[in-house]
Amino acid sequence: TAFVFWTTPSQPNGVITGYHLVYSLYGNASNSINHAVTSDDNSFVITDLSVGVPYEVTVIAFNSEGRGLDNKPKAFFSRELVPTKSPENVMFNRSDTYVR
């Protein structure tokens, strides 16, 4: 999971009607995934990412005239989450010898 946040452009050149959030595997923009986000939102949660894989994301504003300028994609790695369960079937064998 990745949480993406942004701010409205300081000079939006009209009324922003939404954003395109585009992400892909790093360096593989030809297979990107595009989400439309309303102008009321300034964040998006990307789910179903592969663990430990590099991705890149960009957010582009749009209005009634069309899509704004692309910004430079931001690279990120999806993180591995902590285990959700304890180890199971833990066993113990007693031994009267040990190693120092």
mmCIF file of C-alpha atoms in Angstrom:
data_model
loop_
_atom_site.group_PDB
_atom_site.id
_atom_site.type_symbol
_atom_site.label_atom_id
_atom_site.label_comp_id
_atom_site.label_asym_id
_atom_site.label_seq_id
_atom_site.Cartn_x
_atom_site.Cartn_y
_atom_site.Cartn_z
ATOM 1 C CA THR A 1 0.000 0.000 0.000
ATOM 2 C CA ALA A 2 1.207 3.514 -0.776
ATOM 3 C CA PHE A 3 -0.331 6.775 0.419
ATOM 4 C CA VAL A 4 0.067 9.611 -2.101
ATOM 5 C CA PHE A 5 -0.521 13.266 -1.091
ATOM 6 C CA TRP A 6 -0.327 16.528 -3.056
ATOM 7 C CA THR A 7 -1.267 20.201 -2.890
ATOM 8 C CA THR A 8 -3.333 22.224 -5.345
ATOM 9 C CA PRO A 9 -1.179 24.195 -7.820
ATOM 10 C CA SER A 10 -0.513 27.744 -6.561
ATOM 11 C CA GLN A 11 -1.482 29.121 -9.990
ATOM 12 C CA PRO A 12 -3.975 26.584 -11.343
ATOM 13 C CA ASN A 13 -4.811 28.505 -14.562
ATOM 14 C CA GLY A 14 -8.548 27.968 -14.023
ATOM 15 C CA VAL A 15 -10.703 25.842 -11.773
ATOM 16 C CA ILE A 16 -9.188 22.418 -11.107
ATOM 17 C CA THR A 17 -11.876 19.801 -11.752
ATOM 18 C CA GLY A 18 -9.789 16.773 -10.827
ATOM 19 C CA TYR A 19 -6.483 14.971 -10.912
ATOM 20 C CA HIS A 20 -5.027 12.032 -12.792
ATOM 21 C CA LEU A 21 -2.921 9.846 -10.543
ATOM 22 C CA VAL A 22 -0.725 7.642 -12.699
ATOM 23 C CA TYR A 23 1.575 4.908 -11.377
ATOM 24 C CA SER A 24 3.593 2.062 -12.817
ATOM 25 C CA LEU A 25 6.531 -0.178 -12.152
ATOM 26 C CA TYR A 26 9.647 1.993 -12.180
ATOM 27 C CA GLY A 27 10.789 2.622 -15.756
ATOM 28 C CA ASN A 28 7.728 0.937 -17.267
ATOM 29 C CA ALA A 29 5.394 3.883 -17.929
ATOM 30 C CA SER A 30 3.900 2.127 -20.966
ATOM 31 C CA ASN A 31 2.021 -0.171 -18.549
ATOM 32 C CA SER A 32 0.811 2.538 -16.193
ATOM 33 C CA ILE A 33 -2.420 2.565 -14.205
ATOM 34 C CA ASN A 34 -4.476 5.770 -14.215
ATOM 35 C CA HIS A 35 -6.960 6.814 -11.521
ATOM 36 C CA ALA A 36 -9.205 9.878 -11.743
ATOM 37 C CA VAL A 37 -9.427 11.722 -8.410
ATOM 38 C CA THR A 38 -11.942 14.480 -7.653
ATOM 39 C CA SER A 39 -10.782 18.043 -7.094
ATOM 40 C CA ASP A 40 -11.981 17.803 -3.473
ATOM 41 C CA ASP A 41 -9.334 15.172 -2.706
ATOM 42 C CA ASN A 42 -5.620 15.718 -2.282
ATOM 43 C CA SER A 43 -4.660 12.137 -1.504
ATOM 44 C CA PHE A 44 -5.038 8.629 -2.853
ATOM 45 C CA VAL A 45 -4.247 5.143 -1.541
ATOM 46 C CA ILE A 46 -2.630 2.730 -3.992
ATOM 47 C CA THR A 47 -3.268 -0.906 -3.062
ATOM 48 C CA ASP A 48 -2.298 -4.316 -4.441
ATOM 49 C CA LEU A 49 1.366 -3.434 -4.894
ATOM 50 C CA SER A 50 4.040 -6.122 -5.031
ATOM 51 C CA VAL A 51 6.303 -6.114 -1.969
ATOM 52 C CA GLY A 52 9.781 -4.605 -2.317
ATOM 53 C CA VAL A 53 9.268 -3.536 -5.930
ATOM 54 C CA PRO A 54 10.146 -0.043 -7.235
ATOM 55 C CA TYR A 55 7.270 2.047 -8.580
ATOM 56 C CA GLU A 56 6.836 5.583 -9.819
ATOM 57 C CA VAL A 57 3.849 7.889 -9.447
ATOM 58 C CA THR A 58 2.795 11.260 -10.798
ATOM 59 C CA VAL A 59 -0.257 13.458 -10.253
ATOM 60 C CA ILE A 60 -1.575 15.725 -13.027
ATOM 61 C CA ALA A 61 -4.265 18.361 -12.530
ATOM 62 C CA PHE A 62 -6.991 18.870 -15.126
ATOM 63 C CA ASN A 63 -9.768 21.375 -15.745
ATOM 64 C CA SER A 64 -12.489 21.980 -18.341
ATOM 65 C CA GLU A 65 -9.817 22.818 -20.939
ATOM 66 C CA GLY A 66 -7.882 19.605 -20.497
ATOM 67 C CA ARG A 67 -4.952 18.016 -18.765
ATOM 68 C CA GLY A 68 -2.179 20.096 -17.192
ATOM 69 C CA LEU A 69 1.537 19.600 -17.433
ATOM 70 C CA ASP A 70 3.067 16.329 -16.298
ATOM 71 C CA ASN A 71 5.372 16.618 -13.341
ATOM 72 C CA LYS A 72 8.464 14.542 -12.757
ATOM 73 C CA PRO A 73 7.453 11.077 -11.474
ATOM 74 C CA LYS A 74 8.332 10.287 -7.872
ATOM 75 C CA ALA A 75 9.930 6.899 -7.267
ATOM 76 C CA PHE A 76 9.083 4.722 -4.282
ATOM 77 C CA PHE A 77 9.398 1.158 -3.011
ATOM 78 C CA SER A 78 6.490 -0.772 -1.591
ATOM 79 C CA ARG A 79 7.384 -1.900 1.899
ATOM 80 C CA GLU A 80 7.105 -5.328 3.378
ATOM 81 C CA LEU A 81 4.628 -5.381 6.257
ATOM 82 C CA VAL A 82 5.298 -6.875 9.658
ATOM 83 C CA PRO A 83 4.106 -10.455 10.200
ATOM 84 C CA THR A 84 0.458 -10.719 11.190
ATOM 85 C CA LYS A 85 0.792 -14.092 12.942
ATOM 86 C CA SER A 86 3.166 -15.730 15.382
ATOM 87 C CA PRO A 87 5.166 -18.834 14.422
ATOM 88 C CA GLU A 88 3.203 -22.052 14.807
ATOM 89 C CA ASN A 89 4.142 -25.559 15.957
ATOM 90 C CA VAL A 90 7.191 -24.423 17.904
ATOM 91 C CA MET A 91 8.882 -27.466 19.462
ATOM 92 C CA PHE A 92 11.571 -27.916 22.051
ATOM 93 C CA ASN A 93 14.012 -30.785 22.641
ATOM 94 C CA ARG A 94 15.886 -30.860 25.898
ATOM 95 C CA SER A 95 19.603 -31.341 25.658
ATOM 96 C CA ASP A 96 22.102 -31.618 28.472
ATOM 97 C CA THR A 97 24.912 -30.258 26.301
ATOM 98 C CA TYR A 98 25.454 -26.752 25.061
ATOM 99 C CA VAL A 99 27.972 -24.771 23.047
ATOM 100 C CA ARG A 100 29.631 -21.611 24.332
#
